[in-house]
Short mmCIF file of C-alpha atoms in Angstrom, two decimals:
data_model
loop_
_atom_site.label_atom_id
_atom_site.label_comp_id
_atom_site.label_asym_id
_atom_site.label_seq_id
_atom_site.Cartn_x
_atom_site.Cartn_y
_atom_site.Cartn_z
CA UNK A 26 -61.03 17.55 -54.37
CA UNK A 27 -63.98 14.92 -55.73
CA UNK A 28 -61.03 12.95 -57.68
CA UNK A 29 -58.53 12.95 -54.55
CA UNK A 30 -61.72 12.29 -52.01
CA UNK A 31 -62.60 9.13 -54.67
CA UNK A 32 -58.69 8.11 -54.76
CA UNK A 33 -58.56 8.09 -50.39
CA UNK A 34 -61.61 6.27 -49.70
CA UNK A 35 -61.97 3.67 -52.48
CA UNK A 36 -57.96 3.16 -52.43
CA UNK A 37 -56.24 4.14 -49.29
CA UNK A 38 -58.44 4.07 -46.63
CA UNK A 39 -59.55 1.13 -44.58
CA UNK A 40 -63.12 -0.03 -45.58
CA UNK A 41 -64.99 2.25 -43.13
CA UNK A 42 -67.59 4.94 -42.97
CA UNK A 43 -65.26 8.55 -43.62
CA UNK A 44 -67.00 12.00 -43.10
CA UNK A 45 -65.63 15.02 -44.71
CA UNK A 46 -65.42 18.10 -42.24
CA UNK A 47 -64.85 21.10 -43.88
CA UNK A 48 -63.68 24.13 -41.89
CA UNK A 49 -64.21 27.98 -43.26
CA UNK A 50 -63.10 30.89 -41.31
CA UNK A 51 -63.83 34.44 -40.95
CA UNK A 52 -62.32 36.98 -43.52
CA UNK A 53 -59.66 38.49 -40.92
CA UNK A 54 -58.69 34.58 -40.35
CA UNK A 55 -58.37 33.89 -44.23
CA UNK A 56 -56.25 36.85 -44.21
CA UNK A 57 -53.86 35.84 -41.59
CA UNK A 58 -53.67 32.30 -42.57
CA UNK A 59 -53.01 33.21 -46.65
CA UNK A 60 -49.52 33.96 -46.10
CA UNK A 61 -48.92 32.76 -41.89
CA UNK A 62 -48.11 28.76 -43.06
CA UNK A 63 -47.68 28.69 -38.52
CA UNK A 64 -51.16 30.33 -37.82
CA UNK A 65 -52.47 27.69 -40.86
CA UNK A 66 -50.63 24.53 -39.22
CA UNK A 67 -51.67 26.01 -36.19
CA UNK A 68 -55.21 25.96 -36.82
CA UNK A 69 -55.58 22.97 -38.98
CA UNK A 70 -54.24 21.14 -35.76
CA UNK A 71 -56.32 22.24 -33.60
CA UNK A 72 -59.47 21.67 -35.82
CA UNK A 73 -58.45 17.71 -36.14
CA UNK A 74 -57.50 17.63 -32.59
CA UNK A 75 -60.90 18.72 -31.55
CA UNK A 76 -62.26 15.79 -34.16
CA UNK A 77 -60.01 13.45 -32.21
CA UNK A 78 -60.62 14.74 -28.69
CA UNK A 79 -64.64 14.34 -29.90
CA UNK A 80 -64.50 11.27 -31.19
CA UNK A 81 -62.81 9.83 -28.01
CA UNK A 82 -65.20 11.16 -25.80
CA UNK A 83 -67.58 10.58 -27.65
CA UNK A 84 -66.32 6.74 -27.66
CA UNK A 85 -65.21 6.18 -24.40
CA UNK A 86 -61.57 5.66 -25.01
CA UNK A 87 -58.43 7.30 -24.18
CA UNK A 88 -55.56 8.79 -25.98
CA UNK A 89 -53.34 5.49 -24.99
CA UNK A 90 -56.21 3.18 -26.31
CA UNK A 91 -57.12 4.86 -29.73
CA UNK A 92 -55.95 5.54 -32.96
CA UNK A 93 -57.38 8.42 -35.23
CA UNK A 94 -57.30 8.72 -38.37
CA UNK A 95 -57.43 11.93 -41.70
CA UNK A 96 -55.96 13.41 -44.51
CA UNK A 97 -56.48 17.28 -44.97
CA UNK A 98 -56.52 19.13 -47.95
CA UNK A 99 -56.08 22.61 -47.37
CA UNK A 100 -57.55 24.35 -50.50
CA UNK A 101 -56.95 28.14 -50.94
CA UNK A 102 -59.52 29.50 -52.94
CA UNK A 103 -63.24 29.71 -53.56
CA UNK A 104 -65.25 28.59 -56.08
CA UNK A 105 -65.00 31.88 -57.63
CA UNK A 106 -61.23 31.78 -57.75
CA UNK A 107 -61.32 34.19 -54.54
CA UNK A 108 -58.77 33.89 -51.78
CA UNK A 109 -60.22 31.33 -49.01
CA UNK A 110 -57.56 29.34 -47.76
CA UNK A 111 -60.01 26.65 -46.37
CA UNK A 112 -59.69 22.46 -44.89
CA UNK A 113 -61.42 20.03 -46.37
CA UNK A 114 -60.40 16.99 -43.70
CA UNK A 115 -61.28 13.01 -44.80
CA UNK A 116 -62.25 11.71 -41.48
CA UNK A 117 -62.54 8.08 -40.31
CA UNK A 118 -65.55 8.28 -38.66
CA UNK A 119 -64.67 6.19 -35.51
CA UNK A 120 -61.40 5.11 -33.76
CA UNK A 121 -59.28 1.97 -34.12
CA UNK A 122 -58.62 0.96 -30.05
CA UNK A 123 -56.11 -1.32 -29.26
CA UNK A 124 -56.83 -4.47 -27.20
CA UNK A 125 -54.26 -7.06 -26.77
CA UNK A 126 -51.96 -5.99 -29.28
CA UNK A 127 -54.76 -6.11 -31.92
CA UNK A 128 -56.52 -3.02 -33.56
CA UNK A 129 -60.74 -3.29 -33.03
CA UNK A 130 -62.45 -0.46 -35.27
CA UNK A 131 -65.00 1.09 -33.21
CA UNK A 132 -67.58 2.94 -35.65
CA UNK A 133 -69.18 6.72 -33.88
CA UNK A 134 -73.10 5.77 -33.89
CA UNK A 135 -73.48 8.88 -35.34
CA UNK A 136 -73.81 12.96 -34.82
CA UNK A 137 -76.57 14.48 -33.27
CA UNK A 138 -77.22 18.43 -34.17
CA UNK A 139 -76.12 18.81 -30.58
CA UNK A 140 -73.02 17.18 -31.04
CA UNK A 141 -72.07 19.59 -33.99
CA UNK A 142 -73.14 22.59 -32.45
CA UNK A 143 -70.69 21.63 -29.41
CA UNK A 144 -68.02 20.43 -31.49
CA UNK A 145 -68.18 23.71 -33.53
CA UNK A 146 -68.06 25.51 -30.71
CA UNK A 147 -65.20 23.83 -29.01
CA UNK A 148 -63.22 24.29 -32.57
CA UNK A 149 -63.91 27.96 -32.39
CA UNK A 150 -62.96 28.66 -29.21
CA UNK A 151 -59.33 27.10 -28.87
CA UNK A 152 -58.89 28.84 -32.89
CA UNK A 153 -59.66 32.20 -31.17
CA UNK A 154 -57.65 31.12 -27.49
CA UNK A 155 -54.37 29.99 -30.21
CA UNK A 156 -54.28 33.24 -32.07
CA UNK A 157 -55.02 35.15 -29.12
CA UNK A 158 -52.03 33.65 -27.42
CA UNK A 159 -49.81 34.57 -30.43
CA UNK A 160 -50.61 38.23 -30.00
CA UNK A 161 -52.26 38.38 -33.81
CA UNK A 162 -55.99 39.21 -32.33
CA UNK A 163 -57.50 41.53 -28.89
CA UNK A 164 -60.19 40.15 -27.13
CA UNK A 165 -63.08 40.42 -29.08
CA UNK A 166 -60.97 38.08 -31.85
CA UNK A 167 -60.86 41.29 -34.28
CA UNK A 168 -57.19 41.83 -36.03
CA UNK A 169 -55.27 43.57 -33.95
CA UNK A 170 -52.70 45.17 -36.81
CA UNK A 171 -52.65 44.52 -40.58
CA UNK A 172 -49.29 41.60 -40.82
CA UNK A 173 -48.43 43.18 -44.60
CA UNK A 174 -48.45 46.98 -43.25
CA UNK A 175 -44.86 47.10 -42.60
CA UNK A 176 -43.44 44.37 -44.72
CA UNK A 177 -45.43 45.17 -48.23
CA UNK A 178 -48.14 47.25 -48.47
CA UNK A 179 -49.11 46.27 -51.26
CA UNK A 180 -49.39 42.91 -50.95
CA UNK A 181 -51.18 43.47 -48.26
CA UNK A 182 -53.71 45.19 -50.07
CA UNK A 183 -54.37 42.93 -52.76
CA UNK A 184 -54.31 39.51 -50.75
CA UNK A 185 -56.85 42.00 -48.68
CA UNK A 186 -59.29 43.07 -51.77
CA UNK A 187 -58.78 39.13 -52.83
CA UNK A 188 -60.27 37.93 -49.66
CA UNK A 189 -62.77 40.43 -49.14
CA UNK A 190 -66.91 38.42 -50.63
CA UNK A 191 -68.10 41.40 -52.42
CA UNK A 192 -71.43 43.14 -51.42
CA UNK A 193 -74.32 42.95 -53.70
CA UNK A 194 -75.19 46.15 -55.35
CA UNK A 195 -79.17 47.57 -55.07
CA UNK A 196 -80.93 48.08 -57.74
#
């Protein structure tokens, strides 16, 4: 990710600040999204959505006015070679708005802890509203059936053990 992250900013991107946002989900999530690609797309929408939707507020401007812009990487396992299907998004940390027919880059002054705390918390509650809505979770967001029970059982139970952060043993 380092090499691609290098290629995008010093390469690609227009010379402004980027953040990286980085979005990790709950094991049951992980699960779903390891073999859903519609639950993934789904969610990895609504995570930069809720950047963009941010950022605009955060700006002033309007969807008609602004331009966002991000490249996700959507990496699927942990450092330890675990299943994590995870985003790392490359984030142009501001908004182009459009004035006249020309593009002005306005920069975001910055995040405050509030801000991430609220942003967080908007991100997790349309996740859980999405998935709720597509019948996959109950109310309190838990998994409402195993996906591979029917299909493979097997399968199920590996991408399961795969996903699962193994407890530390007492000495």
């Amino acid at each position: 990710m380092t090499a691609t992250s290098a290629h995008l900013v010093d390469k690609v991107f227009p010379e402004v600040v980027v953040r990286q946002w980085v979005l990790t989900l709950p094991i049951h999530i992980r699960y779903l999204i390891a073999y859903n690609k519609t639950v993934l797309n789904l969610i990895m929408n609504v995570f930069l959505k809720t950047i963009r939707l941010f950022l605009q507020h955060k700006l002033g401007l309007r969807k008609k006015q602004s331009h966002f812009g991000a490249v996700t990487v959507i990496q699927r396992n942990g450092s330890a070679l675990n299943l994590n299907p995870h985003f790392h998004a490359l984030v142009l940390d501001g908004l182009y708005h459009e004035e006249n027919g020309q593009l002005k880059w306005i920069s975001n002054p910055g995040l405050t802890d509030n801000d991430l705390v609220q942003l967080l918390r908007t991100i997790r509650l349309r996740i859980v509203k999405i998935i709720k809505r597509a019948g996959l979770v109950d109310e309190d967001a838990t998994l409402i059936a195993d996906p591979f029970a029917d299909d493979n059982q097997i399968l199920g139970s590996i991408t399961s053990a795969a996903i699962a952060t193994p407890q530390p043993t007492q000495l």
